[in-house]
Coordinates of C-alpha atoms in Angstrom, one line a residue:
Chain A
M1 CA 9.5 -12.6 74.4
K2 CA 11.6 -15.8 74.7
Y3 CA 15.4 -15.7 74.9
L4 CA 18.0 -18.4 74.6
E5 CA 19.5 -19.4 77.9
P6 CA 22.4 -21.8 78.3
D7 CA 21.2 -25.3 79.3
A8 CA 23.7 -27.8 80.6
S9 CA 21.3 -30.6 79.7
R10 CA 21.1 -29.4 76.1
P11 CA 24.5 -28.0 75.1
T12 CA 23.6 -27.9 71.4
W13 CA 20.4 -26.1 70.5
I14 CA 18.4 -27.3 67.5
G15 CA 16.3 -24.8 65.6
L16 CA 14.5 -23.9 62.4
A17 CA 15.0 -20.9 60.0
N18 CA 12.0 -18.7 60.2
G19 CA 9.5 -19.4 57.5
P20 CA 5.8 -20.2 56.9
A21 CA 6.0 -23.6 58.5
V22 CA 7.7 -22.7 61.8
R23 CA 4.8 -21.7 64.0
G24 CA 2.7 -24.7 63.1
F25 CA 5.6 -27.2 63.4
H26 CA 6.5 -25.8 66.9
Q27 CA 2.9 -26.0 68.0
R28 CA 2.7 -29.6 66.9
H29 CA 6.2 -30.6 68.2
P30 CA 7.2 -28.1 71.0
E31 CA 9.8 -30.4 72.4
L32 CA 11.8 -30.6 69.2
V33 CA 12.7 -27.0 68.5
D34 CA 14.8 -24.8 70.8
Y35 CA 15.0 -21.6 68.7
V36 CA 14.1 -19.9 65.4
E37 CA 16.7 -18.3 63.3
I38 CA 15.4 -15.0 61.9
P39 CA 17.0 -13.2 59.0
F40 CA 17.5 -9.5 59.7
E41 CA 16.2 -8.8 56.1
Q42 CA 12.9 -10.4 56.9
I43 CA 12.3 -8.1 59.9
R44 CA 13.5 -5.1 57.9
H45 CA 10.9 -5.8 55.3
D46 CA 8.2 -6.8 57.8
A47 CA 8.5 -6.0 61.5
G48 CA 5.8 -8.7 62.2
A49 CA 8.3 -11.4 61.2
G50 CA 9.9 -11.0 64.6
A51 CA 6.6 -11.9 66.4
V52 CA 7.5 -15.6 66.4
Q53 CA 9.9 -14.7 69.2
E54 CA 6.9 -14.5 71.5
T55 CA 6.8 -18.3 71.4
L56 CA 10.4 -19.3 70.6
P57 CA 13.8 -17.8 71.4
A58 CA 15.6 -16.4 68.4
I59 CA 19.1 -16.2 66.8
L60 CA 19.8 -13.3 64.4
H61 CA 20.9 -14.2 60.9
C62 CA 22.1 -11.5 58.5
A63 CA 22.9 -11.0 54.8
S64 CA 23.6 -7.3 54.7
M65 CA 27.1 -6.6 56.0
S66 CA 28.9 -7.6 52.8
V67 CA 31.8 -8.9 54.9
A68 CA 33.8 -10.1 51.9
G69 CA 33.0 -7.1 49.8
F70 CA 34.6 -3.7 49.1
V71 CA 31.6 -1.5 49.7
A72 CA 30.7 -1.0 53.3
P73 CA 27.1 -1.4 54.5
T74 CA 25.4 1.9 55.3
E75 CA 25.2 3.4 58.7
T76 CA 21.4 3.0 58.6
T77 CA 21.7 -0.7 58.0
L78 CA 24.3 -1.2 60.8
A79 CA 22.2 0.7 63.2
A80 CA 19.1 -1.4 62.4
I81 CA 21.1 -4.6 62.9
G82 CA 22.3 -3.3 66.2
R83 CA 18.7 -2.6 67.3
E84 CA 17.7 -6.2 66.4
V85 CA 20.7 -7.6 68.3
E86 CA 19.5 -5.8 71.4
R87 CA 15.9 -6.6 70.9
M88 CA 16.4 -10.3 70.2
R89 CA 19.2 -10.8 72.7
T90 CA 20.8 -13.0 70.1
P91 CA 23.9 -14.9 71.3
W92 CA 25.6 -14.1 68.0
I93 CA 25.0 -12.7 64.5
G94 CA 25.4 -15.2 61.7
E95 CA 26.6 -13.4 58.6
H96 CA 27.6 -14.6 55.2
L97 CA 31.2 -14.8 54.0
A98 CA 30.1 -13.1 50.9
F99 CA 29.4 -9.8 49.3
I100 CA 26.0 -8.2 48.6
S101 CA 27.1 -4.9 47.2
A102 CA 29.9 -3.7 45.0
D103 CA 31.4 -0.6 43.3
P104 CA 29.5 0.7 40.3
L105 CA 31.0 -0.4 37.0
G106 CA 31.8 2.8 35.2
S107 CA 31.7 6.5 35.5
S108 CA 28.1 6.7 34.1
E109 CA 27.0 4.4 36.9
E110 CA 28.9 6.1 39.7
A111 CA 26.3 8.7 40.2
A112 CA 23.8 6.0 41.0
G113 CA 26.0 4.6 43.8
P114 CA 27.1 1.1 44.6
T115 CA 25.4 -1.9 43.0
A116 CA 23.2 -3.5 45.6
L117 CA 22.0 -7.0 45.3
T118 CA 19.3 -9.0 47.1
Y119 CA 21.2 -12.3 47.4
T120 CA 24.7 -12.9 48.7
V121 CA 27.5 -13.8 46.2
C122 CA 30.5 -16.0 46.8
P123 CA 33.6 -13.7 46.6
Q124 CA 36.8 -14.2 44.8
L125 CA 38.7 -16.8 46.8
S126 CA 42.1 -15.1 47.2
E127 CA 44.4 -13.6 49.8
D128 CA 43.2 -10.2 48.8
T129 CA 39.6 -11.1 49.8
A130 CA 40.7 -12.9 52.9
Q131 CA 42.6 -9.8 54.1
R132 CA 39.6 -7.7 53.2
V133 CA 37.3 -10.0 55.3
A134 CA 39.6 -9.6 58.3
E135 CA 39.6 -5.8 58.0
N136 CA 35.9 -5.6 57.5
L137 CA 35.2 -7.9 60.3
A138 CA 37.4 -6.0 62.7
A139 CA 35.5 -2.8 61.9
L140 CA 32.1 -4.5 62.1
Q141 CA 32.7 -6.5 65.3
A142 CA 33.5 -3.3 67.1
R143 CA 29.9 -2.2 66.7
F144 CA 28.2 -5.2 68.2
P145 CA 28.1 -6.6 71.7
V146 CA 27.8 -10.2 70.5
P147 CA 30.2 -12.1 68.1
I148 CA 29.7 -12.2 64.4
I149 CA 30.2 -15.7 63.0
L150 CA 30.9 -16.3 59.4
E151 CA 28.9 -18.6 57.1
N152 CA 30.7 -20.3 54.1
S153 CA 29.1 -19.5 50.7
P154 CA 27.9 -22.0 48.2
Q155 CA 30.2 -21.9 45.1
Y156 CA 28.3 -22.0 41.9
F157 CA 31.2 -21.2 39.5
E158 CA 34.9 -20.3 39.5
V159 CA 35.1 -16.6 40.4
P160 CA 37.7 -14.9 38.2
G161 CA 41.1 -14.3 39.9
S162 CA 40.5 -16.9 42.6
T163 CA 43.8 -18.4 43.7
M164 CA 42.7 -21.1 46.0
P165 CA 39.9 -23.6 46.5
M166 CA 37.1 -23.1 49.1
V167 CA 38.6 -25.1 51.9
E168 CA 41.9 -23.2 51.7
F169 CA 40.1 -19.9 51.5
I170 CA 38.1 -20.6 54.6
G171 CA 41.3 -21.6 56.4
E172 CA 43.0 -18.4 55.1
V173 CA 40.1 -16.2 56.4
F174 CA 40.0 -17.9 59.8
S175 CA 43.8 -17.6 60.2
R176 CA 43.4 -13.8 60.0
C177 CA 40.5 -13.4 62.5
S178 CA 39.1 -14.9 65.6
A179 CA 35.5 -15.2 64.4
G180 CA 33.5 -18.3 64.8
L181 CA 32.4 -20.5 61.9
L182 CA 28.8 -20.9 60.8
L183 CA 29.3 -24.1 58.8
D184 CA 26.6 -24.5 56.2
L185 CA 27.0 -28.1 55.2
T186 CA 24.6 -27.8 52.3
H187 CA 26.6 -24.9 50.9
F188 CA 29.8 -27.0 51.3
Q189 CA 28.2 -30.0 49.5
I190 CA 27.0 -27.7 46.7
S191 CA 30.6 -26.3 46.4
A192 CA 31.9 -29.8 46.2
I193 CA 29.5 -30.9 43.5
N194 CA 30.0 -27.8 41.4
M195 CA 33.8 -27.5 41.8
G196 CA 34.5 -31.2 41.7
F197 CA 36.0 -32.1 45.1
D198 CA 35.1 -34.7 47.7
A199 CA 33.1 -33.0 50.5
A200 CA 33.5 -35.9 53.0
E201 CA 37.3 -35.7 52.6
A202 CA 37.5 -31.9 52.6
V203 CA 35.1 -31.1 55.4
V204 CA 37.6 -32.4 58.1
R205 CA 40.2 -30.0 56.8
L206 CA 38.0 -27.0 57.8
P207 CA 38.7 -25.2 61.1
L208 CA 36.1 -27.3 62.9
D209 CA 37.4 -26.1 66.3
R210 CA 35.8 -22.7 65.3
V211 CA 32.3 -24.1 64.5
V212 CA 29.6 -22.3 66.5
E213 CA 26.6 -23.1 64.4
I214 CA 25.7 -25.5 61.6
H215 CA 23.2 -25.1 58.8
V216 CA 21.5 -27.9 56.8
S217 CA 19.0 -27.5 54.0
G218 CA 18.0 -29.1 50.7
L219 CA 19.8 -28.8 47.4
T220 CA 18.7 -29.3 43.9
V221 CA 20.6 -30.1 40.7
Q222 CA 19.1 -28.2 37.7
S223 CA 20.6 -27.0 34.5
G224 CA 23.8 -28.9 35.3
V225 CA 24.5 -27.1 38.6
A226 CA 23.8 -27.8 42.2
W227 CA 21.8 -25.1 43.9
D228 CA 20.7 -24.2 47.4
D229 CA 17.1 -25.2 48.0
H230 CA 15.4 -24.3 51.3
A231 CA 12.1 -25.8 50.0
S232 CA 13.4 -29.4 50.2
A233 CA 14.8 -31.6 52.9
A234 CA 18.6 -32.0 53.5
P235 CA 19.7 -35.1 51.4
D236 CA 21.5 -38.0 53.0
E237 CA 24.9 -36.9 51.9
V238 CA 24.5 -33.6 53.8
L239 CA 23.4 -35.4 56.9
A240 CA 26.3 -37.8 56.5
L241 CA 28.6 -34.7 56.5
L242 CA 26.9 -33.6 59.7
G243 CA 27.7 -36.9 61.3
R244 CA 31.3 -36.5 60.2
V245 CA 31.6 -33.0 61.7
L246 CA 29.9 -34.0 65.0
E247 CA 32.6 -36.7 65.5
R248 CA 35.1 -33.8 65.7
A249 CA 33.2 -30.8 66.9
R250 CA 30.2 -29.7 69.0
P251 CA 28.4 -26.7 67.7
R252 CA 26.2 -24.6 70.0
A253 CA 23.4 -24.7 67.5
I254 CA 22.2 -26.6 64.4
T255 CA 19.6 -24.9 62.2
F256 CA 17.4 -26.7 59.7
E257 CA 16.8 -24.1 56.9
Y258 CA 13.4 -25.2 55.5
N259 CA 12.0 -21.7 55.3
W260 CA 11.1 -21.1 51.6
S261 CA 7.8 -22.9 51.8
T262 CA 5.8 -25.5 53.8
S263 CA 6.7 -28.3 51.4
V264 CA 9.0 -30.3 53.7
P265 CA 6.7 -32.8 55.4
D266 CA 6.5 -32.8 59.2
A267 CA 7.5 -36.4 59.4
V268 CA 10.7 -35.7 57.6
V269 CA 11.7 -32.8 59.8
V270 CA 10.8 -34.8 62.9
R271 CA 12.9 -37.7 61.7
Q272 CA 15.9 -35.5 60.9
I273 CA 15.8 -33.6 64.2
T274 CA 15.4 -36.8 66.2
R275 CA 18.3 -38.4 64.4
V276 CA 20.5 -35.3 65.0
R277 CA 19.6 -35.4 68.7
E278 CA 20.6 -39.0 68.8
L279 CA 23.9 -38.2 67.2
L280 CA 24.5 -35.5 69.7
A281 CA 23.7 -37.8 72.6
S282 CA 26.0 -40.6 71.4
Chain B
M1 CA 43.0 -21.3 39.3
S2 CA 42.7 -18.0 37.3
R3 CA 45.4 -15.5 36.8
H4 CA 45.3 -12.6 39.2
V5 CA 42.4 -10.2 38.6
D6 CA 41.6 -7.5 41.2
A7 CA 38.9 -8.8 43.5
R8 CA 37.3 -5.4 43.8
R9 CA 36.9 -5.2 40.1
V10 CA 35.6 -8.8 39.8
H11 CA 33.0 -8.2 42.4
A12 CA 31.9 -5.0 40.6
L13 CA 31.5 -6.9 37.3
M14 CA 29.6 -9.8 38.8
A15 CA 27.3 -7.5 40.7
A16 CA 26.6 -5.4 37.6
G17 CA 25.7 -8.5 35.6
L18 CA 23.5 -9.9 38.4
A19 CA 21.7 -6.6 39.0
N20 CA 21.1 -5.9 35.3
P21 CA 19.8 -8.9 33.3
E22 CA 20.0 -6.9 30.0
L23 CA 23.7 -6.2 30.6
L24 CA 24.3 -9.8 31.4
A25 CA 22.5 -10.8 28.2
R26 CA 24.6 -8.4 26.2
W27 CA 27.8 -10.0 27.7
R28 CA 26.6 -13.5 26.8
R29 CA 25.9 -12.4 23.2
E30 CA 29.3 -10.6 23.0
P31 CA 31.7 -11.9 25.6
A32 CA 34.5 -9.7 24.1
L33 CA 32.7 -6.7 25.7
L34 CA 34.3 -7.9 29.0
S35 CA 37.8 -7.1 27.7
A36 CA 37.0 -3.4 27.8
L37 CA 36.0 -3.9 31.5
G38 CA 39.3 -5.5 32.4
L39 CA 38.3 -9.2 32.2
S40 CA 39.3 -11.6 29.5
P41 CA 36.2 -13.1 27.8
G42 CA 36.7 -16.6 29.0
A43 CA 37.5 -15.8 32.6
M44 CA 33.9 -15.6 33.8
D45 CA 31.4 -18.4 33.3
L46 CA 28.6 -16.2 32.0
D47 CA 26.3 -19.1 31.6
R48 CA 26.5 -20.0 35.3
L49 CA 26.3 -16.3 36.2
W50 CA 23.0 -16.1 34.2
K51 CA 21.8 -19.3 36.0
F52 CA 22.7 -17.8 39.4
A53 CA 20.7 -14.7 38.5
G54 CA 17.8 -17.1 38.0
L55 CA 18.3 -18.5 41.5
S56 CA 18.3 -15.0 42.9
E57 CA 15.1 -14.1 40.9
K58 CA 13.4 -17.3 42.1
I59 CA 14.0 -16.4 45.7
R60 CA 12.5 -12.9 45.1
Y61 CA 9.3 -14.9 44.1
N62 CA 9.1 -16.9 47.4
P63 CA 6.2 -14.8 48.5
C64 CA 4.2 -16.2 45.6
R65 CA 4.6 -19.8 46.8
N66 CA 1.5 -19.4 49.0
D67 CA -0.7 -18.9 46.0
L68 CA 1.2 -21.1 43.6
P69 CA 2.4 -24.1 45.7
L70 CA 1.8 -26.6 43.0
T71 CA 3.4 -24.5 40.3
F72 CA 6.5 -24.1 42.3
R73 CA 6.6 -27.8 43.2
L74 CA 6.1 -28.7 39.5
L75 CA 8.9 -26.3 38.5
S76 CA 11.2 -28.1 40.9
K77 CA 10.2 -31.6 39.9
L78 CA 10.5 -30.7 36.2
G79 CA 14.0 -29.2 36.9
L80 CA 12.9 -26.0 35.3
E81 CA 13.2 -23.5 38.1
I82 CA 16.6 -22.1 37.2
E83 CA 15.9 -22.0 33.5
V84 CA 12.5 -20.3 33.9
F85 CA 13.6 -17.7 36.4
A86 CA 16.9 -16.9 34.6
S87 CA 14.9 -16.4 31.3
Y88 CA 12.3 -14.4 33.2
A89 CA 14.8 -12.1 35.0
P90 CA 14.9 -9.3 32.4
R91 CA 11.1 -9.0 32.4
A92 CA 11.0 -9.3 36.2
A93 CA 13.5 -6.4 36.4
E94 CA 11.3 -4.3 34.1
L95 CA 8.3 -4.9 36.4
R96 CA 10.3 -3.9 39.5
K97 CA 11.4 -0.7 37.8
A98 CA 7.8 0.0 37.0
G99 CA 6.9 -0.4 40.7
K100 CA 5.0 -3.6 40.1
N101 CA 6.2 -5.4 43.2
S102 CA 3.1 -6.8 44.9
V103 CA 2.6 -10.6 45.1
E104 CA -0.3 -10.1 42.6
D105 CA 2.0 -8.3 40.2
K106 CA 4.6 -11.0 40.4
I107 CA 2.1 -13.8 39.8
Q108 CA 0.6 -12.0 36.8
G109 CA 4.1 -11.3 35.5
L110 CA 5.2 -14.9 35.8
F111 CA 1.9 -16.1 34.3
E112 CA 2.3 -13.9 31.3
F113 CA 5.9 -14.8 30.8
L114 CA 5.3 -18.5 30.9
A115 CA 2.5 -18.2 28.4
G116 CA 5.0 -16.6 25.9
W117 CA 8.1 -18.7 26.9
A118 CA 6.6 -22.1 26.8
E119 CA 7.2 -24.2 23.7
R120 CA 3.9 -25.9 22.7
D121 CA 5.7 -29.1 21.5
R122 CA 7.3 -29.7 24.9
P123 CA 4.9 -31.5 27.3
A124 CA 6.8 -30.2 30.4
H125 CA 6.2 -26.6 29.3
V126 CA 2.6 -27.3 28.5
M127 CA 2.1 -29.0 31.9
L128 CA 3.6 -26.0 33.7
C129 CA 1.4 -23.5 31.8
D130 CA -1.7 -25.6 32.6
M131 CA -0.8 -25.7 36.3
I132 CA -0.2 -22.0 36.7
R133 CA -3.5 -21.3 34.9
H134 CA -5.2 -23.7 37.2
E135 CA -3.8 -22.1 40.4
T136 CA -4.4 -18.5 39.2
T137 CA -8.0 -19.4 38.2
V138 CA -8.6 -21.0 41.6
A139 CA -7.1 -18.0 43.4
A140 CA -9.2 -15.6 41.3
M141 CA -12.4 -17.5 42.0
R142 CA -11.7 -17.5 45.7
A143 CA -11.0 -13.8 45.6
R144 CA -14.3 -13.2 43.9
A145 CA -16.1 -15.4 46.5
A146 CA -14.4 -13.5 49.3
G147 CA -15.5 -10.2 47.8
G148 CA -19.1 -11.4 47.4
D149 CA -18.8 -11.1 43.6
L150 CA -20.6 -14.3 42.6
G151 CA -23.0 -13.0 40.0
L152 CA -26.5 -14.3 39.7
P153 CA -27.3 -16.8 42.4
G154 CA -28.2 -20.3 41.3
R155 CA -31.7 -21.6 41.4
A156 CA -33.0 -22.8 44.8
P157 CA -33.7 -26.6 45.2
G158 CA -37.0 -27.5 43.6
E159 CA -37.1 -24.3 41.6
P160 CA -37.7 -25.0 37.9
A161 CA -34.7 -24.6 35.6
G162 CA -36.5 -22.1 33.3
K163 CA -38.1 -22.7 30.0
A164 CA -35.7 -23.3 27.1
A165 CA -37.3 -21.1 24.5
P166 CA -35.7 -19.3 21.6
G167 CA -36.2 -15.9 23.4
A168 CA -34.8 -17.1 26.7
V169 CA -31.6 -15.5 27.8
P170 CA -29.1 -17.9 29.4
V171 CA -27.2 -16.3 32.3
I172 CA -24.4 -18.0 34.2
A173 CA -25.5 -19.0 37.7
G174 CA -22.8 -17.8 40.1
A175 CA -19.3 -17.4 38.7
L176 CA -17.7 -19.5 36.0
T177 CA -14.3 -19.5 34.4
L178 CA -13.6 -21.9 31.5
Q179 CA -10.1 -23.3 30.7
R180 CA -8.9 -25.7 28.0
M181 CA -6.1 -27.8 29.4
A182 CA -3.8 -30.5 28.0
F183 CA -3.1 -32.0 31.4
D184 CA -5.6 -32.5 34.2
P185 CA -4.5 -30.3 37.0
R186 CA -6.4 -32.4 39.5
V187 CA -4.3 -35.4 38.5
L188 CA -1.1 -33.3 38.6
A189 CA -2.0 -32.0 42.0
E190 CA -2.5 -35.5 43.4
R191 CA 0.9 -36.7 41.9
L192 CA 2.7 -33.6 43.2
R193 CA 1.5 -34.3 46.8
Q194 CA 3.5 -37.5 46.8
Q195 CA 7.1 -37.5 48.1
A196 CA 8.5 -38.7 44.8
P197 CA 5.9 -37.7 42.2
R198 CA 5.9 -39.5 38.9
L199 CA 5.0 -37.3 35.9
D200 CA 6.6 -39.0 32.9
D201 CA 3.7 -41.3 32.3
L202 CA 1.2 -38.4 31.9
E203 CA 0.3 -37.8 28.3
P204 CA -1.2 -34.5 27.0
G205 CA -4.8 -34.6 25.8
E206 CA -7.8 -32.3 25.4
L207 CA -9.6 -31.3 28.6
R208 CA -12.3 -28.7 29.0
L209 CA -12.7 -27.5 32.6
G210 CA -15.3 -25.2 34.1
Y211 CA -14.2 -23.6 37.4
W212 CA -17.7 -22.9 38.9
W213 CA -18.8 -21.3 42.1
N214 CA -22.6 -21.4 42.3
G215 CA -22.8 -18.9 45.1
D216 CA -24.6 -21.2 47.5
A217 CA -22.1 -24.1 47.8
P218 CA -19.1 -23.6 50.2
A219 CA -16.6 -24.9 47.7
L220 CA -15.4 -24.3 44.1
H221 CA -16.5 -27.0 41.7
I222 CA -14.2 -28.1 38.9
L223 CA -16.3 -29.6 36.1
E224 CA -15.2 -31.5 33.1
L225 CA -17.2 -30.4 30.1
D226 CA -17.8 -31.8 26.7
E227 CA -17.0 -29.7 23.7
L228 CA -20.6 -28.6 23.1
G229 CA -21.1 -27.6 26.7
F230 CA -17.8 -25.7 26.7
C231 CA -18.7 -23.8 23.6
L232 CA -22.2 -22.9 24.7
L233 CA -21.0 -21.7 28.1
S234 CA -18.2 -19.7 26.3
A235 CA -20.9 -17.9 24.2
V236 CA -23.2 -17.0 27.1
D237 CA -23.0 -13.2 27.7
G238 CA -26.0 -12.7 29.9
A239 CA -27.8 -10.5 27.3
S240 CA -28.2 -12.6 24.1
S241 CA -31.1 -15.0 23.8
V242 CA -30.7 -18.6 22.7
A243 CA -31.7 -17.8 19.2
E244 CA -29.3 -14.8 19.0
L245 CA -26.5 -17.1 20.2
A246 CA -27.0 -19.5 17.3
A247 CA -25.1 -17.3 14.8
P248 CA -22.0 -16.6 16.8
L249 CA -21.9 -20.3 17.8
A250 CA -22.1 -21.3 14.2
R251 CA -19.2 -18.9 13.3
A252 CA -17.2 -20.5 16.1
G253 CA -17.8 -23.9 14.6
T254 CA -20.7 -25.0 16.7
A255 CA -23.6 -24.9 14.3
L256 CA -26.7 -26.5 15.7
P257 CA -30.4 -26.3 14.5
L258 CA -32.5 -24.5 17.0
A259 CA -34.2 -27.6 18.6
P260 CA -31.0 -29.4 19.7
L261 CA -29.6 -26.0 20.7
L262 CA -32.5 -25.4 23.0
G263 CA -32.1 -28.9 24.3
A264 CA -28.4 -28.3 25.1
F265 CA -29.2 -25.1 27.0
A266 CA -32.0 -26.9 28.8
D267 CA -29.5 -29.5 30.0
L268 CA -27.1 -26.8 31.3
A269 CA -29.9 -25.2 33.1
E270 CA -30.9 -28.5 34.6
L271 CA -27.3 -28.9 35.9
G272 CA -27.6 -25.5 37.5
L273 CA -24.8 -23.9 35.5
I274 CA -27.1 -21.4 33.9
V275 CA -30.5 -19.8 34.5
L276 CA -32.8 -19.3 31.6
Q277 CA -34.4 -16.0 32.0
P278 CA -37.4 -15.0 30.0
G279 CA -36.4 -12.8 27.1
S280 CA -38.1 -9.4 26.5
R281 CA -37.9 -9.8 22.7
V282 CA -39.4 -12.4 20.4
S283 CA -36.5 -13.8 18.4
A284 CA -36.8 -15.3 14.9

């Protein structure tokens, strides 16, 4: 098994989200990739998904703690996450600033238990939610020996009852906790497109001093909405946002999330990673 | 910004709609139903919630990308991913409830859904249906080959094609699946392999393809057939003689006198697509 070790000559690691293309890419370009980011849910579904750590160090990503939700994750789930934290020796856990479960709607549904989803959902952007995040995080962090860092959600629509835009919400959350930020620049760009704000202007108002990790991936505009797309390469505007952030902050890791298929050509990934390394070196 | 609505309640509503496509469909038909649940009808963008459910469904189908790489790429390039998966979500939920969760179940479910959902007068829809039919046919043929299920072997080099007599029984050599297409999947595949594929110059036509594995060759052949060849191969059942096939062929619109019918079957035998086995009965 490989583990991440601090390296003074490479203060920012660059990695790939675990998917069908990772092994082959790493074999062809071993010098370009420092780690693989493995979703906890992938390993939960298929223990073999963690085997890639025999060749590459790993960081644990998670979408199961429902940090911005009102229904706590089960003890079984938290224990399983804890086992992976130990096994991987991950430096942190990247978790979504979102919810993945919620109360049942009515009394007839109550017997069936909470509503569990398979994809994280942007929460209501309000002080109530920010306070809930802080409380949830305090309880969850106590369980793990490594920090939980929070990833901004893509916003696809106005969530009813929201009282503030995304940038202010992130600021509100981070004013109530000491967590690090997993800044997903594609999610931020998607939120900007869908909610009508200028991503380049707004990104510098985020708590960039708290950035630990950055995600980049593709996006697609379909049916009038911008959507997350890990089957396509990060567009120029997302890489431009990255450049803007790197002028002001140095994350410990940058992850390219091209893990839904093998459709992003090697040459594109090589070019993007090389460009990012040049930015980091400048 | 919206007026205050309890976050816990909002999350419960959103989760319920996302987890239950039928419920979401009901809300979209009758937004006033949300009032009874504590939300004013215009407060939630149900159309976007429906589309987000499509994104969530699409991600559930990521394991199918290995078998349907071109279908998924085409869905993306046509801008139909969200619309297709949002529309498919109720059926997908039924399949999950019935325990049909394997990759094969998902591919079959998606295939059947697209066949019913596609509008025949929309070239993009037809293109999509042709592509998924192409990829599922190739996958099925490969599975047959891997399982050793390749039917009657073809004739060896130099071996005669068999006498085209009225009593001869045509049998498919190897394994063959016939498909009618409006778009050539081989052309589509080539275009989709490009970084910025151009699809808008492709016009629908009439294409008859035979996906053929002759059992001896290492690879699947994709043959372009004329209408006569397609109809004759469609009729071959491995038991009926050439003379016995004349009547059903005529009913299907391919009426040929016996002599040219024999000649056509002889041509197919010469190509190696069929073997003409001697019949046990003398036909009229």
